[in-house]
Short mmCIF file of C-alpha atoms and ligand atoms in Angstrom, two decimals:
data_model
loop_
_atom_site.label_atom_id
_atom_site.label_comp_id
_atom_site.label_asym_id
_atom_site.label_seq_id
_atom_site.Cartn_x
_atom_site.Cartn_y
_atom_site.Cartn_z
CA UNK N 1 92.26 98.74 132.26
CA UNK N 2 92.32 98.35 128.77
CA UNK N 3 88.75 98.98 127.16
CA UNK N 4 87.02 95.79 124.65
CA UNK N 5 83.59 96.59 124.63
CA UNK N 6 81.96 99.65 122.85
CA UNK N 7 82.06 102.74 124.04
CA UNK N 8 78.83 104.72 125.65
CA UNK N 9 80.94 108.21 124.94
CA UNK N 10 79.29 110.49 122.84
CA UNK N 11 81.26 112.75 120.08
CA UNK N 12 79.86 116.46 118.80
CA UNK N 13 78.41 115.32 115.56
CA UNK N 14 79.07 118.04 112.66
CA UNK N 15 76.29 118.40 110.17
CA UNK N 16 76.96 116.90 106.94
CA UNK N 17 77.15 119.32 103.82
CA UNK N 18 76.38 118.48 99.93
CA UNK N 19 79.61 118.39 99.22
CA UNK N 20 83.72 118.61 100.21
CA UNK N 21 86.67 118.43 98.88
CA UNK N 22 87.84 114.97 100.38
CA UNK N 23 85.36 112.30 101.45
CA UNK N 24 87.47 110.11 103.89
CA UNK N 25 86.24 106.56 104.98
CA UNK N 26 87.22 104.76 107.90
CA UNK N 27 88.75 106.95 111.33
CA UNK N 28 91.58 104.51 111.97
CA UNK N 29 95.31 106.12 111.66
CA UNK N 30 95.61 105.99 108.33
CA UNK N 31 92.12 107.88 107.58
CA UNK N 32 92.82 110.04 110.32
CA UNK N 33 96.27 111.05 109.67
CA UNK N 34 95.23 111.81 105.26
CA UNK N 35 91.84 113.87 107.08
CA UNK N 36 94.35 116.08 109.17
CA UNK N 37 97.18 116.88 106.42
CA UNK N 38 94.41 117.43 103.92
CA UNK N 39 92.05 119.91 106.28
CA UNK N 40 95.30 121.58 107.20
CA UNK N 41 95.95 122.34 103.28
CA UNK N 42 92.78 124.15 103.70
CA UNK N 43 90.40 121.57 102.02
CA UNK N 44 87.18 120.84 103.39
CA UNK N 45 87.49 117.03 104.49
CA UNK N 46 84.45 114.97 105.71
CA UNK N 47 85.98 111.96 107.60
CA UNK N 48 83.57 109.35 108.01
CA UNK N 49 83.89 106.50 111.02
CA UNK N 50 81.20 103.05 111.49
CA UNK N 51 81.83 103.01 114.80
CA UNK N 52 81.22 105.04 118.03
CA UNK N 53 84.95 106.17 119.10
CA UNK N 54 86.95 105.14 120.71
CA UNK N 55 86.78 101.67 119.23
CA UNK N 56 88.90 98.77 120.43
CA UNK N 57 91.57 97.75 117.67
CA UNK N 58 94.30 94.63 117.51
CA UNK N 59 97.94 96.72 116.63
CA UNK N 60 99.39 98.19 119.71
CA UNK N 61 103.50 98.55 119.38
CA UNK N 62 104.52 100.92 117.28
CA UNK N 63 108.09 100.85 115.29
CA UNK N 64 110.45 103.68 115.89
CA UNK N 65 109.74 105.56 112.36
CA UNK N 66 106.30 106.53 113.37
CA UNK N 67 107.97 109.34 115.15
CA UNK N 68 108.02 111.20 112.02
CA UNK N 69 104.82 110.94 110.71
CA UNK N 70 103.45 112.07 114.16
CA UNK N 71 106.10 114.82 114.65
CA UNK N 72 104.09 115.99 110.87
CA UNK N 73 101.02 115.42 112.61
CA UNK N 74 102.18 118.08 116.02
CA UNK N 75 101.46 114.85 118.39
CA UNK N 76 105.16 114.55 119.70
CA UNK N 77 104.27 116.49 123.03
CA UNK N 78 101.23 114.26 123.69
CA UNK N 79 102.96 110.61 123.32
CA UNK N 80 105.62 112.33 125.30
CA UNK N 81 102.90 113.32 127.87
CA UNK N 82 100.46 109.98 127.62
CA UNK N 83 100.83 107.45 129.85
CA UNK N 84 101.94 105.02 126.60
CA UNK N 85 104.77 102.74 127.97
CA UNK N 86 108.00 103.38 125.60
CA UNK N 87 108.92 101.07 123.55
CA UNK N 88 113.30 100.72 123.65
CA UNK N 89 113.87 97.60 121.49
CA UNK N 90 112.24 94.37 120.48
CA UNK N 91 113.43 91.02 121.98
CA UNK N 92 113.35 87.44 120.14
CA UNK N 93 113.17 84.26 121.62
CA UNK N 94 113.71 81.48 119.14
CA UNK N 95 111.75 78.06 119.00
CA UNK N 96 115.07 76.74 121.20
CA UNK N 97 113.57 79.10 123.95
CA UNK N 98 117.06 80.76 123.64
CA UNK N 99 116.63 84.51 124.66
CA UNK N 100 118.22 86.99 121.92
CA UNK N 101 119.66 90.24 123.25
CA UNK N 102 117.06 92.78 122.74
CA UNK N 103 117.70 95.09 119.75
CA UNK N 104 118.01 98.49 121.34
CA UNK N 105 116.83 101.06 118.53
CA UNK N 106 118.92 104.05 119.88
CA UNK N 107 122.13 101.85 119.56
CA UNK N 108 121.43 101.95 115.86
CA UNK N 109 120.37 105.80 116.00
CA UNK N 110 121.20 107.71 118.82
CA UNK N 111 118.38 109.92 118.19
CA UNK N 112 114.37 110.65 120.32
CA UNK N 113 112.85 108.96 117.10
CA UNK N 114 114.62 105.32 117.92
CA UNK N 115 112.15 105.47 121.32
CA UNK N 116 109.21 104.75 120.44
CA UNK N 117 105.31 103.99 122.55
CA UNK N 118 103.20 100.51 123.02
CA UNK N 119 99.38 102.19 122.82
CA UNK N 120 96.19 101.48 123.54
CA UNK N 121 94.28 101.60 120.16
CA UNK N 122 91.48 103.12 121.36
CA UNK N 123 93.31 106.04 123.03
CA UNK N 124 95.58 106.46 120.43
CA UNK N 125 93.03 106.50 117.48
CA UNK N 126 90.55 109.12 119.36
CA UNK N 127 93.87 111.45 119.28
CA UNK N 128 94.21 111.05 115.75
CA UNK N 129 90.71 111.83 115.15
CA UNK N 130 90.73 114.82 117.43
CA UNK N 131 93.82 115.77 115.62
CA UNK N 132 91.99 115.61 112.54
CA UNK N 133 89.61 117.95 113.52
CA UNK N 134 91.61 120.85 115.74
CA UNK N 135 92.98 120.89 112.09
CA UNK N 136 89.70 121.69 110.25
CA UNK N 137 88.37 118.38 109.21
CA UNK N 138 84.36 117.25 110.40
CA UNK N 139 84.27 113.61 111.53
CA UNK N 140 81.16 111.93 111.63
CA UNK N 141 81.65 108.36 113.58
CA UNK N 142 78.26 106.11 113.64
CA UNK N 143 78.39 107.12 110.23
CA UNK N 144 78.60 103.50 107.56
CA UNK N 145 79.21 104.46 104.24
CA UNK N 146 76.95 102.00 102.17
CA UNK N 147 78.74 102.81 98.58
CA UNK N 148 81.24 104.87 96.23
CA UNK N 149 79.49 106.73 93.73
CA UNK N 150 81.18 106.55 89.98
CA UNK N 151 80.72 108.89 87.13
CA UNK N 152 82.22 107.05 84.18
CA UNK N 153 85.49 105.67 86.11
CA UNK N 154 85.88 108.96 88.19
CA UNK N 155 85.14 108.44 92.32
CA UNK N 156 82.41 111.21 92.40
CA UNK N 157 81.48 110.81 95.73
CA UNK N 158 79.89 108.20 98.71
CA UNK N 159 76.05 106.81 100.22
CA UNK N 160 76.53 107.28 103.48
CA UNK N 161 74.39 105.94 106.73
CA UNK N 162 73.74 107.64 109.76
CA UNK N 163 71.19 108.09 112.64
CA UNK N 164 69.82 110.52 110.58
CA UNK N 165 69.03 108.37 107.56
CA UNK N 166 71.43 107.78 104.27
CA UNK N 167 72.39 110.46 101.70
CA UNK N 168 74.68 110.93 98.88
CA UNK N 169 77.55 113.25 99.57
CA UNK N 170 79.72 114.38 96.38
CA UNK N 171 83.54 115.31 96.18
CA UNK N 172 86.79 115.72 94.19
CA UNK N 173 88.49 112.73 95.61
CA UNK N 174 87.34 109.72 97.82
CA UNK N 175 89.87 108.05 100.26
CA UNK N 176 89.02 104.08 101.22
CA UNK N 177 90.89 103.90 104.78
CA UNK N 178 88.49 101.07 105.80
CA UNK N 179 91.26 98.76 107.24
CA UNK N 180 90.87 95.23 106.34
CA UNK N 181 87.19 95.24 105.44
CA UNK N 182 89.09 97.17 102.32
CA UNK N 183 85.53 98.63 101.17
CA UNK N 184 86.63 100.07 97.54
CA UNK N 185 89.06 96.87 96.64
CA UNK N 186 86.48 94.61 97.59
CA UNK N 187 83.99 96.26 95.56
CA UNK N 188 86.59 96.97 92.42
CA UNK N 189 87.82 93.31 93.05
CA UNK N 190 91.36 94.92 93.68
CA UNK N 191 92.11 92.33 96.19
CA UNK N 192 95.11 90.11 95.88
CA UNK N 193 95.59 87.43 98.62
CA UNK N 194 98.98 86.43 99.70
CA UNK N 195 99.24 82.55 99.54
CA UNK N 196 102.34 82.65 101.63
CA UNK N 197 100.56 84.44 104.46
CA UNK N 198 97.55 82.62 105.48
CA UNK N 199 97.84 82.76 109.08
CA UNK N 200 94.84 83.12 111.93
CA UNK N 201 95.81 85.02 115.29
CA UNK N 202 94.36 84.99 118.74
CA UNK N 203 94.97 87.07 121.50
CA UNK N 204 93.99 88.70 124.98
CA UNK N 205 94.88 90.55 127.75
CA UNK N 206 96.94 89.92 131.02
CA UNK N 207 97.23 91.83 134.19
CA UNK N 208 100.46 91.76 136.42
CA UNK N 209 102.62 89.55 134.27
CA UNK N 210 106.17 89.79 135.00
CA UNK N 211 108.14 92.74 132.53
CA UNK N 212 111.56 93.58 131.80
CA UNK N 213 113.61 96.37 134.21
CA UNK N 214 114.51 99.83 133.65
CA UNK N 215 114.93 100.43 130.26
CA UNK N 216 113.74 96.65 128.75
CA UNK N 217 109.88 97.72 130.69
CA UNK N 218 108.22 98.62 127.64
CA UNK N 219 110.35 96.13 125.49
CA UNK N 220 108.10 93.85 122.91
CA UNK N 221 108.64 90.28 123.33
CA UNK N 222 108.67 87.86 120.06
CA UNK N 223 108.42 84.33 121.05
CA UNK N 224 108.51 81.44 118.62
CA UNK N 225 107.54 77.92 119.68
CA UNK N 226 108.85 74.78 118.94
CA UNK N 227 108.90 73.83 114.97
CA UNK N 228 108.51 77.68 114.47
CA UNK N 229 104.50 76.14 114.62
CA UNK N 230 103.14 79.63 115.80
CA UNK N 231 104.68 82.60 117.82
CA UNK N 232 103.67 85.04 120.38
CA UNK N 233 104.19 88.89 121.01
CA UNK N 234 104.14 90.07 124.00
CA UNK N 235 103.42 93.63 124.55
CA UNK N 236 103.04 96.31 127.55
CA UNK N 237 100.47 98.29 128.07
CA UNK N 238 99.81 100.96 130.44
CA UNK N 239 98.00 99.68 133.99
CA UNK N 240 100.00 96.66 134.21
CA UNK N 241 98.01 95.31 131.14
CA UNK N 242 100.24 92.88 128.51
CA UNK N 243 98.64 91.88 125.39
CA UNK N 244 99.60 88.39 124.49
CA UNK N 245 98.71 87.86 121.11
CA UNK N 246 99.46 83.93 119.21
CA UNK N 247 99.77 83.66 115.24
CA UNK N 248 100.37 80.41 113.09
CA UNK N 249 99.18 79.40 110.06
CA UNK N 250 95.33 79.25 109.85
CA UNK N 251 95.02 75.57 109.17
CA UNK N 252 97.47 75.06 112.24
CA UNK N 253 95.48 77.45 114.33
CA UNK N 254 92.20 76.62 113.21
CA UNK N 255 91.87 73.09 111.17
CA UNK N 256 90.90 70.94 114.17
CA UNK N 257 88.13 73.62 114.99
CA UNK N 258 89.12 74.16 118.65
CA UNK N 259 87.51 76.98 120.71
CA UNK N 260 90.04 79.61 120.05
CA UNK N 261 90.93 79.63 123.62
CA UNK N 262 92.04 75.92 123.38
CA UNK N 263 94.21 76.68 121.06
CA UNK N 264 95.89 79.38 122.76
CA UNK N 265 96.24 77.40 125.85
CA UNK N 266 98.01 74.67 123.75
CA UNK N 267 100.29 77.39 122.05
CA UNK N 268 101.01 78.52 125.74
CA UNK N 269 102.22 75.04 127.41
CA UNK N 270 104.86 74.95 124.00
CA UNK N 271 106.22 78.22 125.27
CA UNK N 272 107.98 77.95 128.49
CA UNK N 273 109.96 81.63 128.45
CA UNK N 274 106.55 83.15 127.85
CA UNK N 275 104.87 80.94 130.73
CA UNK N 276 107.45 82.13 133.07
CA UNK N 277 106.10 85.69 132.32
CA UNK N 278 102.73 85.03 132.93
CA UNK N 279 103.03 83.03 136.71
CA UNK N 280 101.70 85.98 138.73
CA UNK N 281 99.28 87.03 136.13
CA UNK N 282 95.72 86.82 135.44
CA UNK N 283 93.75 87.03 131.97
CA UNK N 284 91.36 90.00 132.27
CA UNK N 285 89.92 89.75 128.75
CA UNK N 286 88.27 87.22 126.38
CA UNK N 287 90.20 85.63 123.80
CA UNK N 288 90.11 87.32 120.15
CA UNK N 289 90.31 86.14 117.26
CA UNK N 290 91.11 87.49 113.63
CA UNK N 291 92.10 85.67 110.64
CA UNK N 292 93.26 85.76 106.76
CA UNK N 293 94.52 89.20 107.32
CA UNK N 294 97.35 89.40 104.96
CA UNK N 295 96.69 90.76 101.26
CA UNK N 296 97.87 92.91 98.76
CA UNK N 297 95.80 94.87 95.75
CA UNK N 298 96.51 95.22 92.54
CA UNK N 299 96.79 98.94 92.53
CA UNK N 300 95.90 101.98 94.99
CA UNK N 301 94.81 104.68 93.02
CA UNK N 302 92.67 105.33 90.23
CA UNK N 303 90.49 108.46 88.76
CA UNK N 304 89.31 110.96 92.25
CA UNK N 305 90.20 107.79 94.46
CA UNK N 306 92.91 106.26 96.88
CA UNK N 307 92.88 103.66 99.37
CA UNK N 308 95.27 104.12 102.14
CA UNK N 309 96.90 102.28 105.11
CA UNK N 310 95.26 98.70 105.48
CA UNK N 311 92.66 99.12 102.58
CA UNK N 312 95.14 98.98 100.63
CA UNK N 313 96.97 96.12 101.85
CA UNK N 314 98.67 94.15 105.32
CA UNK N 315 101.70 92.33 105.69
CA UNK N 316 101.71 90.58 108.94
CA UNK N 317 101.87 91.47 112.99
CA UNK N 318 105.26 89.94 113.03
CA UNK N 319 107.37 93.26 112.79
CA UNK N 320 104.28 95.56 113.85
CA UNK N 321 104.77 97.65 110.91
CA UNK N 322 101.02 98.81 109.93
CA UNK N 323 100.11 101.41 112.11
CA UNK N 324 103.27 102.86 111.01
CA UNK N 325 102.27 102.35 107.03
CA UNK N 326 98.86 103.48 107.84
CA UNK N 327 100.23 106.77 108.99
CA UNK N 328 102.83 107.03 106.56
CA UNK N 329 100.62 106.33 103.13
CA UNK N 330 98.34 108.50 104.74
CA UNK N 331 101.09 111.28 104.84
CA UNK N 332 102.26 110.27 101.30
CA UNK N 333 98.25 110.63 99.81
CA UNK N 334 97.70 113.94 101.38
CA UNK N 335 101.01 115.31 99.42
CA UNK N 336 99.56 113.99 96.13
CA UNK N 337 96.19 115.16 97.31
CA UNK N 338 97.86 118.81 97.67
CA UNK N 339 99.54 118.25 94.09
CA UNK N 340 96.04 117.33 92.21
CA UNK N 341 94.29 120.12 94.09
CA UNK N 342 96.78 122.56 92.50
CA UNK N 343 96.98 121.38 89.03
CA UNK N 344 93.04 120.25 89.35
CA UNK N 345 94.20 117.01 88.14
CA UNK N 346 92.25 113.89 89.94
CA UNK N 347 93.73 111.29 87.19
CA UNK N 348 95.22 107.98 89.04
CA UNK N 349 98.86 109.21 87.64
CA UNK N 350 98.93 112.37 90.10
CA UNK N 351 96.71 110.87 92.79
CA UNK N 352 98.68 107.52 92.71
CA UNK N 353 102.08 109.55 92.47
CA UNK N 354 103.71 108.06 95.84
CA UNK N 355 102.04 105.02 95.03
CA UNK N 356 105.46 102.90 93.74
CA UNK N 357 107.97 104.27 95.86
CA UNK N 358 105.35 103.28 99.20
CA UNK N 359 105.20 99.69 97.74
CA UNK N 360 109.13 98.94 97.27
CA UNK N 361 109.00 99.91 100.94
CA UNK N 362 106.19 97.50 102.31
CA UNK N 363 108.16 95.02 100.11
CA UNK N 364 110.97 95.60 102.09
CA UNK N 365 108.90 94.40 105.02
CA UNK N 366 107.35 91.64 103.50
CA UNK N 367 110.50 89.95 102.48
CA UNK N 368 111.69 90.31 105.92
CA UNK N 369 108.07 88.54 107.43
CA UNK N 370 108.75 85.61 104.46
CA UNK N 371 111.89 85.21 105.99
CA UNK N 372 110.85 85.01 109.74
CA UNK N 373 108.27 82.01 108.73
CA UNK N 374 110.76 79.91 106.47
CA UNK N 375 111.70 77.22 108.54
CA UNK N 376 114.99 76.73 106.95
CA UNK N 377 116.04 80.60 107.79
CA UNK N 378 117.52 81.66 110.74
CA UNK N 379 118.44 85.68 111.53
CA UNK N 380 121.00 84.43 113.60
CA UNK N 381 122.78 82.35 111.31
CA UNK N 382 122.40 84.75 108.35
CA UNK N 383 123.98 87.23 110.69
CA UNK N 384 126.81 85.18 111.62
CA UNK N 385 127.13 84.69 107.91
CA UNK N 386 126.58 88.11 106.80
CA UNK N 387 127.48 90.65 109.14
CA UNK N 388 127.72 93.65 107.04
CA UNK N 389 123.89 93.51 107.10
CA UNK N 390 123.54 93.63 110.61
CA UNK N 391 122.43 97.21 110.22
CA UNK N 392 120.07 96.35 107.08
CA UNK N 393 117.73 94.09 109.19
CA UNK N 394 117.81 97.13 111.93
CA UNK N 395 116.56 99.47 109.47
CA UNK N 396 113.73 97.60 108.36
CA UNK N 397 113.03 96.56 111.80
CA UNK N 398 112.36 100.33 112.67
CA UNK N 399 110.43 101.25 109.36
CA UNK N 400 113.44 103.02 107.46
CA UNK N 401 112.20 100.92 104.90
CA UNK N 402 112.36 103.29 101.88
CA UNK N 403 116.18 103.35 101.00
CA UNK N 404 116.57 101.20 97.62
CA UNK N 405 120.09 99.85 98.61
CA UNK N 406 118.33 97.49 101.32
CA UNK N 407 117.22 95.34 98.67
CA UNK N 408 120.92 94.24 97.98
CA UNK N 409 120.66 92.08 101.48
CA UNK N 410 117.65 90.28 99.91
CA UNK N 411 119.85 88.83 97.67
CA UNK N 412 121.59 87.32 100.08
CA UNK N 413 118.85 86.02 102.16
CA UNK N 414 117.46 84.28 98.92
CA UNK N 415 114.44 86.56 98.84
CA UNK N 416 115.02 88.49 96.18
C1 FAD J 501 96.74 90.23 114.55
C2 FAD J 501 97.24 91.60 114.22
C3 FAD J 501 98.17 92.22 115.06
C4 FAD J 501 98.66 93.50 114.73
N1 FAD J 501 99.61 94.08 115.52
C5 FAD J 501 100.13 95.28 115.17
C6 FAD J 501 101.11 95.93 115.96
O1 FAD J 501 101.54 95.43 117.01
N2 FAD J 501 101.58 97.13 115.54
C7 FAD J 501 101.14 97.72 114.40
O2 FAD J 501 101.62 98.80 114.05
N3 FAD J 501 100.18 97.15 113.66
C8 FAD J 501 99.67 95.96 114.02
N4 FAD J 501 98.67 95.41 113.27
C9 FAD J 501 98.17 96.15 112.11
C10 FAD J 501 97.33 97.35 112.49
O3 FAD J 501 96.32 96.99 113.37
C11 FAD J 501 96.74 97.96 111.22
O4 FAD J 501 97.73 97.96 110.22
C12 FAD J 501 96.23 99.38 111.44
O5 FAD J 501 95.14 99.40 112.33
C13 FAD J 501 95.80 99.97 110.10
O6 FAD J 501 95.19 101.20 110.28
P1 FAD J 501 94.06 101.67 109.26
O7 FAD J 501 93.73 103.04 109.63
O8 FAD J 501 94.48 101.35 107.88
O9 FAD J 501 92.83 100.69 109.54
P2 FAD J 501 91.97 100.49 110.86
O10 FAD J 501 92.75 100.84 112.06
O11 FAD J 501 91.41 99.11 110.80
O12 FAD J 501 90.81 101.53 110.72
C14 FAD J 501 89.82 101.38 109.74
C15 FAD J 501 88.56 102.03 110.23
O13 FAD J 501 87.60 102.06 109.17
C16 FAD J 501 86.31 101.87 109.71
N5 FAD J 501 85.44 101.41 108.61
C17 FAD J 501 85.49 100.23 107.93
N6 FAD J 501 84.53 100.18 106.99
C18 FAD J 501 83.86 101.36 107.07
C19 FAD J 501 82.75 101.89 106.35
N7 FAD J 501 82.14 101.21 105.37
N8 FAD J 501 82.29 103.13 106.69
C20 FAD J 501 82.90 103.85 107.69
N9 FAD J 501 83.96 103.37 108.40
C21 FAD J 501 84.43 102.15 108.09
C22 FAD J 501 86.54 100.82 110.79
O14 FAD J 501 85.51 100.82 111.75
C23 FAD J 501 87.89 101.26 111.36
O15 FAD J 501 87.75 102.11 112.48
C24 FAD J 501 98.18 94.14 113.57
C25 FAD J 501 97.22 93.53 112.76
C26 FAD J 501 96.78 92.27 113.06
C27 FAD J 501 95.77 91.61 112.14
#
């Protein structure tokens, strides 16, 4: 059964230094993953978590490219072992309640990467942490970092809280992988909100609703309702759990200020294909919400600092693409990390290195997310139209996102 309330498991708590190398904040994938490449370069890496772990977290299908960022990270053997469902394609069912035929990834690439895992956040993140530290890096969780400490412009270090009291720590380079509380672009006023995107979400949990056969088990579900007003996902867990999540725009979701599960409820009665799923089950959680998620920042790197994975921006749920960014800008920041150990440069050109070609990517996504909510767009139709960029859309839809000649179908979409 899927776990929503803290956690009363204790963690060995390392003793905190004066100093390290890399200061880390936030023990969600993206910290996590940057913690473990770094300590395996032989850095000393503090990585520094608020909560006790492991901590329930919204974001549970992954997209088939996250197989190589945790093939980097030596975790292939334990999603292979873990009881994750896998994940074969991704389904869409349109506001017509027509059914699409699921896009199987391994038709596109016949390869182990196109299978990929729906996980349980809090599971999955404690292996990332534990990752982190089989590879040499100290994680502290119940530890709140109050502050980033400037000399001049230069990130000299963080004010950290724990049960021990708060202390300054220094180091070379400080890494904001806060998620969406986005810690150093609040405080820098880096934060850029996306106008298009202001959408509210709220979701839960469902035992013993009905799931696809063989092959389609694992399969996520997205399910539009009528007027394209709001959608759902619909993802397996393991222990015959489904998480049932509902997006729409926040003044849709939220301007009559209903009780959140009201709302859901009325979402639910507009979606008969997703009602059909649910007959035999029963809701085992409360409802969640989270809102006015999607953001950008003006830039992700400056003098001994970096933000990574959400702190430095989200998209959308639609195409479940940030646990795969988190781990894969979190890859991408240890290699410049490696790069400004060697040529003890910490200047935002050699930090921020990977910095444009990891944007043209997520822009590659967001196009693809303005496109899903413009009511005058359908993928079918453009499809029909455009065939030759039937495999385009694939490739974004499984996070092969950084190949320059997608942005040629934009064009064609009218989303340049
Ligand atoms: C509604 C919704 C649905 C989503 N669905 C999906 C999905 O299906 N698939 C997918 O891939 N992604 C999904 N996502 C996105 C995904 O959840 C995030 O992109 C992902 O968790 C980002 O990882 P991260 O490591 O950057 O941040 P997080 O996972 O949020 O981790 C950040 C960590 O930093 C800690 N922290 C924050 N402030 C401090 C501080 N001051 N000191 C110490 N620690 C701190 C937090 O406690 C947290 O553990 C969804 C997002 C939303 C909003």
């Amino acid at each position: 059964m899927i776990q929503t309330t803290p956690t009363t498991k204790t963690r060995p708590q390392p003793n905190l230094e004066n100093s390290y190398d890399v200061v880390v904040i936030g023990g969600g994938p993206a910290g996590s993953t940057v913690a473990a490449l770094v300590a395996e370069q032989g850095r000393s890496v503090l990585l520094l978590e608020r909560t006790a772990v492991p901590r329930f977290h919204v974001g549970e299908s992954l997209i088939p490219e996250t197989y190589w960022p945790l093939e980097r990270l030596g975790l292939l053997d334990r999603m292979r072992e873990s009881a994750f469902p896998k994940k074969f394609s991704v389904q869409f069912v349109s506001e017509g309640h027509k059914e699409s035929a699921p896009f199987y990834f391994d038709e596109h690439n016949p390869h182990e990467s196109s299978v990929t895992w729906q996980v349980e956040r809090g599971i999955f993140d404690e292996m990332l942490i534990d990752r982190a530290v089989e590879l040499g890096a100290s994680c502290r969780t119940d530890a709140q970092v109050l502050d980033v400490m400037f000399t001049e412009d230069r990130a000299k270090g963080v004010r950290v809280k724990t049960e021990d009291g708060t202390r300054d720590i220094a180091c070379q380079v400080v890494i904001d992988a806060s998620g969406q509380s986005a810690f150093l672009a609040s405080r820098l006023n880096l934060r850029v909100p996306d106008p298009k995107l202001r959408m509210a979400t709220i979701w839960t949990y469902y035992e013993n609703a009905i799931r696809g056969k063989g092959k389609d088990e694992g399969a996520t579900l997205i399910l539009q309702t009528p007027g394209k007003k709001s959608w759902f996902w619909y993802i397996p867990l393991p222990d015959n759990i489904v998480s049932i999540g509902c997006t729409g725009t926040l003044d849709y979701m939220f301007g009559d200020k209903l009780p959140a599960a009201d709302v859901y409820e009325r979402e639910l009665k507009r979606c008969p294909a997703l009602q059909r799923r649910l007959e035999p089950a029963q809701r085992v959680a409360d409802h969640f919400t989270t809102k006015d998620f999607s953001y950008t920042t003006s830039k992700s790197a400056g003098s001994g600092w970096l933000l990574v994975g959400d702190a430095g921006g989200f998209i959308d749920p639609v195409y479940s693409s940030g646990v795969f960014l988190a781990l894969k800008s979190g890859w991408m920041a240890a290699d410049a990390i490696a790069a400004a150990f060697k040529t003890n440069d910490f200047s935002e050109t050699t930090l921020g290195s990977w910095v444009p070609e990891y944007r043209a990517g997520v822009s590659r996504f967001r196009k693809l997310v303005y496109a899903f909510y413009s009511t005058e767009f359908s993928f079918g139709s453009f499809l029909k139209q455009h065939p030759e960029y039937h495999s385009a859309v694939v490739d974004i839809l499984i996070g092969n996102v950084f190949k320059p000649e997608l942005d040629e179908m934009f064009e064609a979409m009218g989303t340049p």
